[in-house]
XYZ file of N, CA and C in Angstrom:
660
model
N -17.002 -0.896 -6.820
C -15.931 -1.895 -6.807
C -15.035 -1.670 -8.010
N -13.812 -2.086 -7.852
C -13.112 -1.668 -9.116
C -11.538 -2.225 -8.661
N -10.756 -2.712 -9.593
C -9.372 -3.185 -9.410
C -8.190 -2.723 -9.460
N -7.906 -2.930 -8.028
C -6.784 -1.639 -7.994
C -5.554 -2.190 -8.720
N -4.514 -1.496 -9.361
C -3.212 -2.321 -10.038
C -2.342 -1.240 -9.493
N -1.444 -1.846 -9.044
C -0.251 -0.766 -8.895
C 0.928 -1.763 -8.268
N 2.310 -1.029 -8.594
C 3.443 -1.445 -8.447
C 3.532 -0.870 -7.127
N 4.621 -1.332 -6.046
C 5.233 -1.081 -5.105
C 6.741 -1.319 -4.543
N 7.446 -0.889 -4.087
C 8.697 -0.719 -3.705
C 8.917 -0.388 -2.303
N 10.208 -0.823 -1.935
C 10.434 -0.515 -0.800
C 11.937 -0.107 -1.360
N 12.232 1.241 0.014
C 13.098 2.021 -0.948
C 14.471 1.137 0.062
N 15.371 1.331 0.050
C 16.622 0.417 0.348
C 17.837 1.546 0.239
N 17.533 2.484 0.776
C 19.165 3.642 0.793
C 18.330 4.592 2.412
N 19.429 5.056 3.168
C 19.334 5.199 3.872
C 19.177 7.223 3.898
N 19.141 7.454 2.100
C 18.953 8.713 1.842
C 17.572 8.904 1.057
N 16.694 8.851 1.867
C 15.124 8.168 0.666
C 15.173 9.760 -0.143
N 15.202 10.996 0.484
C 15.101 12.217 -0.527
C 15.684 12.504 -1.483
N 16.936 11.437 -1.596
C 17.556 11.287 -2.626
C 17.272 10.425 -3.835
N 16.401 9.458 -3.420
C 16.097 8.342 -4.558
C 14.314 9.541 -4.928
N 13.907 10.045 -3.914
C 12.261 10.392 -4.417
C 13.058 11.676 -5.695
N 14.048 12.216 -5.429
C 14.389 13.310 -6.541
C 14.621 12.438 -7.617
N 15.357 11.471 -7.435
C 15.942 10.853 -8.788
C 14.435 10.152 -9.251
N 13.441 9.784 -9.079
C 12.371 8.982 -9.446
C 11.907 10.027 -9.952
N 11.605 11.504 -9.657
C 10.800 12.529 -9.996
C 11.673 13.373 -11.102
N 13.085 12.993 -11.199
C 13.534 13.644 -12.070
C 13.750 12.286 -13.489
N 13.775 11.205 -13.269
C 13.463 9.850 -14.455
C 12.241 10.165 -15.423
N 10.942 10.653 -14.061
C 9.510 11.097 -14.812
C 9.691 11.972 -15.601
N 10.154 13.322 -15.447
C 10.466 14.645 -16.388
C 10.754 14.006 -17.708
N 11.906 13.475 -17.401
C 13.156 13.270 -18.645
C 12.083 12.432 -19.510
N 11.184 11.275 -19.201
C 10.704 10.461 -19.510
C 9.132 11.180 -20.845
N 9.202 12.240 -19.922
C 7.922 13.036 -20.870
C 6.631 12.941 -20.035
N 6.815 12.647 -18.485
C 5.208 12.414 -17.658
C 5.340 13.732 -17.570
N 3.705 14.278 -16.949
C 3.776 15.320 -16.331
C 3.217 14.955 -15.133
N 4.265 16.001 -14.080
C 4.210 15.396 -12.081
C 3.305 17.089 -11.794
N 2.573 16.594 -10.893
C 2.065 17.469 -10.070
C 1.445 17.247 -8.966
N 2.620 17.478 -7.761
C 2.512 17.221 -6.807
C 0.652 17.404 -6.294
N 0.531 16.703 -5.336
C -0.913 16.860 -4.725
C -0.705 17.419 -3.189
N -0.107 16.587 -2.599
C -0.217 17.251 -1.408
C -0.068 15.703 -0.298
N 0.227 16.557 0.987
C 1.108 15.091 1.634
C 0.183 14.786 2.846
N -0.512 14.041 3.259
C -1.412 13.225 4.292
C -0.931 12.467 5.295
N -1.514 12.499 6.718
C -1.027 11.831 7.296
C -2.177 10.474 7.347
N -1.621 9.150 7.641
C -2.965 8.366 7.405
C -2.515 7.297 8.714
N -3.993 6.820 9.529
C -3.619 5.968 10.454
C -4.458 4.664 9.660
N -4.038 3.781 10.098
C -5.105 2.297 9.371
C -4.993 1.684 10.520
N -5.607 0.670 10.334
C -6.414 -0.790 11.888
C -6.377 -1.364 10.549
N -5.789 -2.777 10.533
C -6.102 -3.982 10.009
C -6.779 -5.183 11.094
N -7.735 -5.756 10.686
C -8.247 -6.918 10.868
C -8.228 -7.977 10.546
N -8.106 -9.291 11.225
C -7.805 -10.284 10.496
C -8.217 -11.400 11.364
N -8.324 -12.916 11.345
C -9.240 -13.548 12.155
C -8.210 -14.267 12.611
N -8.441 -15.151 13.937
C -7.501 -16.015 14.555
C -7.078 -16.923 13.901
N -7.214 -17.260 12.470
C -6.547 -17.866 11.620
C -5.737 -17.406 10.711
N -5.662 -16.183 10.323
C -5.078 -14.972 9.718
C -5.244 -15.276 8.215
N -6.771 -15.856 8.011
C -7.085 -15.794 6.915
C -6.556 -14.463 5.914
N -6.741 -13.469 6.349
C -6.639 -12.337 5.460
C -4.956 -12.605 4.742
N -4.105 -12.381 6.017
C -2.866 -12.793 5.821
C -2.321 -14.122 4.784
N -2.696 -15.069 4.652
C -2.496 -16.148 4.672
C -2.885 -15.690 3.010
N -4.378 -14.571 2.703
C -4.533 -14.977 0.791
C -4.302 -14.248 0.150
N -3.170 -12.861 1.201
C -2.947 -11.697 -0.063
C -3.835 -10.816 -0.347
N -5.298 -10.665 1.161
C -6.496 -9.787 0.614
C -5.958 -8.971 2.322
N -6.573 -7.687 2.650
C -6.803 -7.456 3.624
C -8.327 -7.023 4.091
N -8.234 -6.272 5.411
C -9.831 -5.582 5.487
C -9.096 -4.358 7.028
N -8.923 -3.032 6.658
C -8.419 -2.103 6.744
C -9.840 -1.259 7.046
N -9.272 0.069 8.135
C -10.404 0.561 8.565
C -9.032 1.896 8.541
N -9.213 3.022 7.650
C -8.148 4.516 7.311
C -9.097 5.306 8.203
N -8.269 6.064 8.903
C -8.654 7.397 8.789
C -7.986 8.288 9.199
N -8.747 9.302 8.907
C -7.912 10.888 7.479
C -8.910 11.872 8.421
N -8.391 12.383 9.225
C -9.489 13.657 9.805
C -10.233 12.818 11.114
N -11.754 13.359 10.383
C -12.873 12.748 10.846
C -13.418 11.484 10.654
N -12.991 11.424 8.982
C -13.367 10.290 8.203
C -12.618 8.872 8.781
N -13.459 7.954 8.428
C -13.209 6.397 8.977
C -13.943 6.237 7.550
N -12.957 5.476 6.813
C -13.475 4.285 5.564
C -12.860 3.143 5.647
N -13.402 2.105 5.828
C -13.725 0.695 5.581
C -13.232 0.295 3.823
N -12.033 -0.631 4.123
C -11.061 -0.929 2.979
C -10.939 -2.743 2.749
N -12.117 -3.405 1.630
C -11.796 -4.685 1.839
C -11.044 -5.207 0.428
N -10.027 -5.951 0.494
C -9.341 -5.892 -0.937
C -8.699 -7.302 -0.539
N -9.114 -7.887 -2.027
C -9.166 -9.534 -2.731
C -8.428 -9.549 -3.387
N -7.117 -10.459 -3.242
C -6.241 -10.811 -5.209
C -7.112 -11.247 -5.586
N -6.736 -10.529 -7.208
C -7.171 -11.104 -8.007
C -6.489 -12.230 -8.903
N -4.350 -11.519 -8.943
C -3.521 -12.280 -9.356
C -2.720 -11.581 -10.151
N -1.169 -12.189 -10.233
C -0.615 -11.063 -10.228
C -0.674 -11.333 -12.034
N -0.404 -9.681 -12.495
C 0.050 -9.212 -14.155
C 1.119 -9.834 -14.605
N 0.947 -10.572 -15.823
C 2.017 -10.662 -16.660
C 3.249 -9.666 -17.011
N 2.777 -8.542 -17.118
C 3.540 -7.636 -17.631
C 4.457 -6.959 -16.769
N 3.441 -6.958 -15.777
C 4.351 -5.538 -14.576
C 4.906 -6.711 -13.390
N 4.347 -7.944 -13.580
C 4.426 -8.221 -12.041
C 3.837 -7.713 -10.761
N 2.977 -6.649 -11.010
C 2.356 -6.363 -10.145
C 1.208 -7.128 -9.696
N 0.631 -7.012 -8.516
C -0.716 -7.944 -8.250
C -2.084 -6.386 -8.666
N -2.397 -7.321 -8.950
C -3.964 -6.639 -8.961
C -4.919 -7.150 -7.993
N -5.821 -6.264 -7.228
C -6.253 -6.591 -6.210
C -7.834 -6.189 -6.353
N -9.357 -6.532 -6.293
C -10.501 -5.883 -6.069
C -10.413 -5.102 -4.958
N -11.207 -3.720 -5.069
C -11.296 -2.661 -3.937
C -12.445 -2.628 -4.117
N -13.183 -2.675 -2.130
C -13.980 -2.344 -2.075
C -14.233 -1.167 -0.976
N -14.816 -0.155 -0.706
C -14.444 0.963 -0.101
C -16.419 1.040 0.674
N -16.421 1.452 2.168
C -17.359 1.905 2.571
C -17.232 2.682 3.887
N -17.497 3.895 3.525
C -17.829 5.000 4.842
C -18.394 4.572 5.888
N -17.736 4.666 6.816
C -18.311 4.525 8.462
C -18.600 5.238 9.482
N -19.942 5.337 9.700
C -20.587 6.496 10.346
C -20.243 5.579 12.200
N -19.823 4.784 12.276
C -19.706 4.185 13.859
C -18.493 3.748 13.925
N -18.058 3.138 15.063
C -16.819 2.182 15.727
C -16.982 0.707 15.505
N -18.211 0.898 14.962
C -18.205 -1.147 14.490
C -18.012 -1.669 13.298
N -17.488 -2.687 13.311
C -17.422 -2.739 12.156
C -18.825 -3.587 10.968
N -18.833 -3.538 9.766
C -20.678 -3.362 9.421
C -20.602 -5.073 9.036
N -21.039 -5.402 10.165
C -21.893 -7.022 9.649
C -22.277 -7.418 8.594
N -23.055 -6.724 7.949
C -24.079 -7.147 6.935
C -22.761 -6.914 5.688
N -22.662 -5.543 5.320
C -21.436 -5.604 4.468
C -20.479 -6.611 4.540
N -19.982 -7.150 5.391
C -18.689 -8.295 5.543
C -19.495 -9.695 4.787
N -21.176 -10.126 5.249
C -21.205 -11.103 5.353
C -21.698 -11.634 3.594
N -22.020 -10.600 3.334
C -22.561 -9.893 2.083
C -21.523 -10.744 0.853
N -19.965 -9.988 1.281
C -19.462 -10.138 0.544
C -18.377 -11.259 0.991
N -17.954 -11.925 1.885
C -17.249 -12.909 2.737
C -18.489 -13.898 3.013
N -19.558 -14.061 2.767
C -20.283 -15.549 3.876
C -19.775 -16.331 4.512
N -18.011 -17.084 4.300
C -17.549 -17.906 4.761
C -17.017 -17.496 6.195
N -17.175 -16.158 6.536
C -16.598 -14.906 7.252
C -17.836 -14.772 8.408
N -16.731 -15.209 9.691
C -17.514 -14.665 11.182
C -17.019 -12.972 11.135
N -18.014 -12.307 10.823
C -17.404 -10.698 11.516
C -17.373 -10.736 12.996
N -17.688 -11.309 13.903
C -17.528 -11.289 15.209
C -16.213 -12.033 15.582
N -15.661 -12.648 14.807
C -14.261 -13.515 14.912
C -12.721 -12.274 14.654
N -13.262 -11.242 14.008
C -12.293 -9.982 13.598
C -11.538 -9.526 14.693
N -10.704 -9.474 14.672
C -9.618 -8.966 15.388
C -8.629 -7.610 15.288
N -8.615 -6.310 15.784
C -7.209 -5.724 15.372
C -6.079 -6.657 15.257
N -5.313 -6.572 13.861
C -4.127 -7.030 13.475
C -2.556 -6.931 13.336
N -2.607 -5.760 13.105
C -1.643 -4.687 13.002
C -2.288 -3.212 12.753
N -1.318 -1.994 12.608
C -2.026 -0.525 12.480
C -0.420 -0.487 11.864
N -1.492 0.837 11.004
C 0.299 1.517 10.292
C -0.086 3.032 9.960
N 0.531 3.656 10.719
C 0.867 4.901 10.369
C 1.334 5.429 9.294
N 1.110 6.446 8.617
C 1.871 6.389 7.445
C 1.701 8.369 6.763
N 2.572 8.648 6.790
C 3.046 10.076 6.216
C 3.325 9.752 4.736
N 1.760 10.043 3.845
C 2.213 9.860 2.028
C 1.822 11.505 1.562
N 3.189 11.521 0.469
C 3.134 12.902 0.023
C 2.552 11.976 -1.785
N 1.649 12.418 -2.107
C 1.065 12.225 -3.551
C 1.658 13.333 -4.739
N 1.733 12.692 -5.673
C 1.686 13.009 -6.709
C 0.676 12.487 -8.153
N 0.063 13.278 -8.699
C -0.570 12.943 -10.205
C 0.259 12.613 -11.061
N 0.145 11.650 -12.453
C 1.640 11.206 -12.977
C 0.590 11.177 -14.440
N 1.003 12.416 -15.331
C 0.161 11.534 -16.454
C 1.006 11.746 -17.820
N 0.782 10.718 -18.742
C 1.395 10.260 -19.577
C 0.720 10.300 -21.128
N 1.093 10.118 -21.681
C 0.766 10.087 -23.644
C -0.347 8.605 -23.347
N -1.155 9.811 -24.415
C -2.824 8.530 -24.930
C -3.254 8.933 -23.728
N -3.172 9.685 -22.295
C -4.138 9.739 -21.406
C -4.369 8.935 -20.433
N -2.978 8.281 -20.435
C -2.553 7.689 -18.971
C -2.646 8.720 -17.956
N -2.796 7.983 -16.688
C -2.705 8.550 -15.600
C -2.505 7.681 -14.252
N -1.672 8.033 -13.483
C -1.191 7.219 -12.295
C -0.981 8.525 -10.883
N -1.058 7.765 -9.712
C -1.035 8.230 -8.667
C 0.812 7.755 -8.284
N 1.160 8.316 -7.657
C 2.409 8.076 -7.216
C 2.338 8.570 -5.841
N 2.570 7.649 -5.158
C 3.006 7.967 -3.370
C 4.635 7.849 -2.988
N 5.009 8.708 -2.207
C 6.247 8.784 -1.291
C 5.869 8.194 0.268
N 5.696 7.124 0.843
C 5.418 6.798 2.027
C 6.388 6.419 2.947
N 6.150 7.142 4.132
C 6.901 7.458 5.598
C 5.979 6.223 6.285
N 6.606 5.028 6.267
C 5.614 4.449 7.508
C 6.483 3.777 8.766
N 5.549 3.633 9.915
C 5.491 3.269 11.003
C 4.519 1.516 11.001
N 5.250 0.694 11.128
C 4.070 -0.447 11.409
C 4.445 -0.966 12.500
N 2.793 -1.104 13.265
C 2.786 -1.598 14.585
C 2.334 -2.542 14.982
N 2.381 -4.044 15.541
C 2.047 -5.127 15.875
C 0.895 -4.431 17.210
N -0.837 -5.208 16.822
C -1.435 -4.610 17.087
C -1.640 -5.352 18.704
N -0.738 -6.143 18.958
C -1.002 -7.189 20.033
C 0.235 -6.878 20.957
N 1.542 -6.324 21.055
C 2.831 -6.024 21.435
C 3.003 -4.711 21.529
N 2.814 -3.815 20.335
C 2.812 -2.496 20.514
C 4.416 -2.376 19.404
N 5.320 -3.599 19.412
C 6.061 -3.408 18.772
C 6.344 -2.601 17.540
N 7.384 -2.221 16.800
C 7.089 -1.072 16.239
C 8.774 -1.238 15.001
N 7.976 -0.723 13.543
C 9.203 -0.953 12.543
C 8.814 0.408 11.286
N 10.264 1.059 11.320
C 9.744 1.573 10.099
C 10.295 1.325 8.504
N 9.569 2.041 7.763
C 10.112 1.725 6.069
C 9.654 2.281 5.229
N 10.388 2.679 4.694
C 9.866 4.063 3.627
C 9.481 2.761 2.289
N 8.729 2.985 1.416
C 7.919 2.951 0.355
C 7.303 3.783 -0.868
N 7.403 3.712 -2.057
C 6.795 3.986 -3.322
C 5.747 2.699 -3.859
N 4.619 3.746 -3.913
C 3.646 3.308 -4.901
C 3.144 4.044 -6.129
N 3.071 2.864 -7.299
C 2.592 3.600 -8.297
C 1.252 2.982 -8.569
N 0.410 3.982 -8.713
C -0.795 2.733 -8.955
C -1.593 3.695 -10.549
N -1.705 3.000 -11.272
C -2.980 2.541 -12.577
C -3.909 3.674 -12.052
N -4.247 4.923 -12.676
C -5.656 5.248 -12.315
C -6.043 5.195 -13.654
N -5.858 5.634 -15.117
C -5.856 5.385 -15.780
C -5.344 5.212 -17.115
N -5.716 4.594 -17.837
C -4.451 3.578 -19.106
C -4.572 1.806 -18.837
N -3.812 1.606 -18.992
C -3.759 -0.164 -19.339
C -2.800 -0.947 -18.396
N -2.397 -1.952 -18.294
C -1.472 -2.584 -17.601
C 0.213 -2.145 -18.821
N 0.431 -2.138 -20.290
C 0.938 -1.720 -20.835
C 1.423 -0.425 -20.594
N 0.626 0.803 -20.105
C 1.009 2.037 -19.438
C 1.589 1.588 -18.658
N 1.138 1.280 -17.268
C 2.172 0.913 -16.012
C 3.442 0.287 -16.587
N 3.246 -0.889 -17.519
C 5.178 -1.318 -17.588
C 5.652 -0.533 -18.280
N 5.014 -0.287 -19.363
C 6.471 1.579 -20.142
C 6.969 2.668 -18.572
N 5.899 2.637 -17.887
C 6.532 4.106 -16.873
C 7.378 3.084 -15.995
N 7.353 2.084 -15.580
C 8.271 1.011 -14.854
C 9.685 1.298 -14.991
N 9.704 0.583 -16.497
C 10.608 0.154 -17.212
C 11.491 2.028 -17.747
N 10.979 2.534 -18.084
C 11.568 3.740 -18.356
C 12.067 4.675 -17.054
N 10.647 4.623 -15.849
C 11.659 5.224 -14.337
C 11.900 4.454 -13.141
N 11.161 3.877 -12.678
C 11.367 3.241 -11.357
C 12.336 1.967 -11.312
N 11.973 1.809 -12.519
C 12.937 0.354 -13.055
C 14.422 0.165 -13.222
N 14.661 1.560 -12.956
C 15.931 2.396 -13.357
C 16.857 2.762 -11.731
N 15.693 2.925 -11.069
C 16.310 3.390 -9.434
C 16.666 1.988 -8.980
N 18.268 2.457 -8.066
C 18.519 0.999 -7.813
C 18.068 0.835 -6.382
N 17.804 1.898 -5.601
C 17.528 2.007 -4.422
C 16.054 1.767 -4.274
N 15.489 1.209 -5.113
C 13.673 1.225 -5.200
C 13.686 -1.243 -5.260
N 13.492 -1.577 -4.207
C 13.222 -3.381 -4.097
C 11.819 -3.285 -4.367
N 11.433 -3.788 -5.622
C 9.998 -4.132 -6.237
C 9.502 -5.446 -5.111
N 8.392 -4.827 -4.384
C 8.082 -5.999 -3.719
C 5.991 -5.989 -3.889
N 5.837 -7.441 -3.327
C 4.649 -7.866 -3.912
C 3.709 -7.952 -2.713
N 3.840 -7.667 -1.677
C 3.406 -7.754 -0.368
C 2.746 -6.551 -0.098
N 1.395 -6.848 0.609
C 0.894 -5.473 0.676
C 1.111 -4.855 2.637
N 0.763 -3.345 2.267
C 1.084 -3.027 3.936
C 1.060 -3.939 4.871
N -0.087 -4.305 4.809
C -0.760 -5.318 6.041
C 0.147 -6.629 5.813
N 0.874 -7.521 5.244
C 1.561 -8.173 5.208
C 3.228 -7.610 5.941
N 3.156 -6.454 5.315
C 4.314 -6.003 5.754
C 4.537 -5.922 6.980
N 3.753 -5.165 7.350
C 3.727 -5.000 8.931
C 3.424 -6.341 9.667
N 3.176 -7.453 9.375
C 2.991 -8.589 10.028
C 4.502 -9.179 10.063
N 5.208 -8.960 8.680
C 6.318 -9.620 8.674
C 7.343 -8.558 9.482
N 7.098 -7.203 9.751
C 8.154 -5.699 9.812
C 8.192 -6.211 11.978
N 7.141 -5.931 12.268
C 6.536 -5.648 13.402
C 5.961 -6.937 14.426
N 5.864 -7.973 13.180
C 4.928 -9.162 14.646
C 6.300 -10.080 14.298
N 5.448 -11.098 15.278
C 6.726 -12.041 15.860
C 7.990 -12.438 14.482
N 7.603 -12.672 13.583
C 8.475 -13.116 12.289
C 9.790 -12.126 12.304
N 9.296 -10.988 12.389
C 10.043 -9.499 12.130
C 11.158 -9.482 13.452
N 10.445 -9.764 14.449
C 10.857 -9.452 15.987
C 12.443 -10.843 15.841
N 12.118 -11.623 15.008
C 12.880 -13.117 14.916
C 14.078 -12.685 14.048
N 14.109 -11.508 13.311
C 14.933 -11.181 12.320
C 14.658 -11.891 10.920
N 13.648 -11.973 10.912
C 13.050 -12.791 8.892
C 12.946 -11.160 8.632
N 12.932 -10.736 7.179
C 13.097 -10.116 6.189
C 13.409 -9.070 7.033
N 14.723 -8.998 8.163
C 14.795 -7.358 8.499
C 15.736 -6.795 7.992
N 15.641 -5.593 7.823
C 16.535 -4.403 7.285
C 16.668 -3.011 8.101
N 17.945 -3.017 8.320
C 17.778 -1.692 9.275
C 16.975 -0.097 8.239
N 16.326 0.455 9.198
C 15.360 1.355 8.421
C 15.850 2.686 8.283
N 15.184 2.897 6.749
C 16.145 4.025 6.210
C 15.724 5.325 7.193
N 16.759 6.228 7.493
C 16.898 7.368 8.098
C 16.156 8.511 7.397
C-alpha cells in the first residue's frame, strides 16, 4: 500500500504535440532529466455500486490490463495537498489470476462493501507514452502523455481527451510544486484538474456528459 500524489491536467488546444514539446522542452530548460520510457496501450473496467459510492468519494476500484496481465486497482482520498493542490490518494494494487473479482480482498478492506453489488461502470481506453522525470536531491517523477477514449459502460457512449500526469515517485510534496510551478504551471494549454479518470469518464461519457455539463469539443 502506498500514496499515490500526482498532479493532473487536461490538455485544452486542439494541437496536444504541440503543448507535450513545450512541457518537455520547460523540463530541459528547468534542469530535469527526461527519459522517455516507452508508450502502452491500457484498457481499464471501473466498478462502482448502484449507489455510485465510489463516484460520489473521490476513490475508485479499477480492474487494467496490459497484455495478459489483469491488476486489480483500489484507491481512497486521502485529501487534497496544501502545496500542489493535488489530491493524494491510497493505492492498493492486486494481481488477478481469474474474471472475478476477489471477495475476500474487497471485504477485507471495504466491510461496509457488498462485492456482489459491483457493477461495470465505465472503461477507458487509454494510449500513455511515459516518461522518467528526475530532479536535484533525487527527486523523481513519472510523467504520462495520455490518448484517452472513455466509455459509458451501460450505453456504449463514447468521449475523448487527451491528459498529463505527473505523479511523485520520489522526493516530497515540495518537489512536485517546484517542477509545477517552474513547467507545467507555465503551459497555458495544460487545465489543472482534480478529478480522477473514473470520474471523468462518468462526467465525459454517461448521462451528465451526454447533457452537455463540462463538455469540450476534443482535442484532434
Amino acid at each position: 500500500m502506498g500514496i499515490e500524489l500526482e498532479q493532473k491536467y487536461v490538455v485544452d488546444s486542439q494541437r496536444p504535440w504541440q503543448v507535450q514539446a513545450e512541457l518537455l522542452s520547460l523540463l530541459n530548460r528547468a534542469g530535469y532529466e527526461v527519459r522517455l520510457l516507452g508508450e502502452t496501450p491500457q484498457e481499464d473496467v471501473y466498478y462502482d455500486t448502484p449507489e455510485d459510492d465510489f463516484l460520489l468519494t473521490g476513490g475508485s476500484l479499477r480492474v487494467r490490463g496490459r497484455g495478459e496481465r489483469r491488476v486489480l486497482t483500489l484507491k481512497t482520498p486521502v485529501g487534497q495537498t496544501p502545496q500542489t493542490g493535488a489530491f493524494a490518494r491510497r493505492e492498493e494494487e492486486l494481481e488477478l489470476s481469474s474474471d472475478a473479482l476477489p471477495a475476500g480482498f474487497l471485504r477485507e478492506r471495504l466491510p461496509e462493501l457488498d462485492p456482489d453489488a459491483l457493477r461495470p461502470a465505465a472503461q477507458v481506453e487509454n494510449l500513455r507514452r511515459t516518461y522518467e522525470v528526475k530532479g536535484p536531491a533525487g527527486c523523481r517523477f513519472e510523467l504520462a502523455f495520455d490518448d484517452v477514449i472513455f466509455r459509458d459502460a451501460g450505453t456504449g457512449e463514447t468521449a475523448r481527451e487527451r491528459q498529463v500526469e505527473i505523479e511523485r515517485l520520489e522526493g516530497t510534496e515540495a518537489d512536485l510544486a517546484r517542477l509545477v510551478r517552474e513547467t507545467a504551471g507555465r503551459v497555458a494549454a495544460l487545465r489543472s484538474v482534480t478529478d480522477s479518470k473514473y470520474q471523468r469518464a462518468r462526467k465525459r461519457a454517461g448521462p451528465e456528459g451526454r447533457r452537455g455539463q463540462d463538455k469540450r469539443t476534443p482535442p484532434g
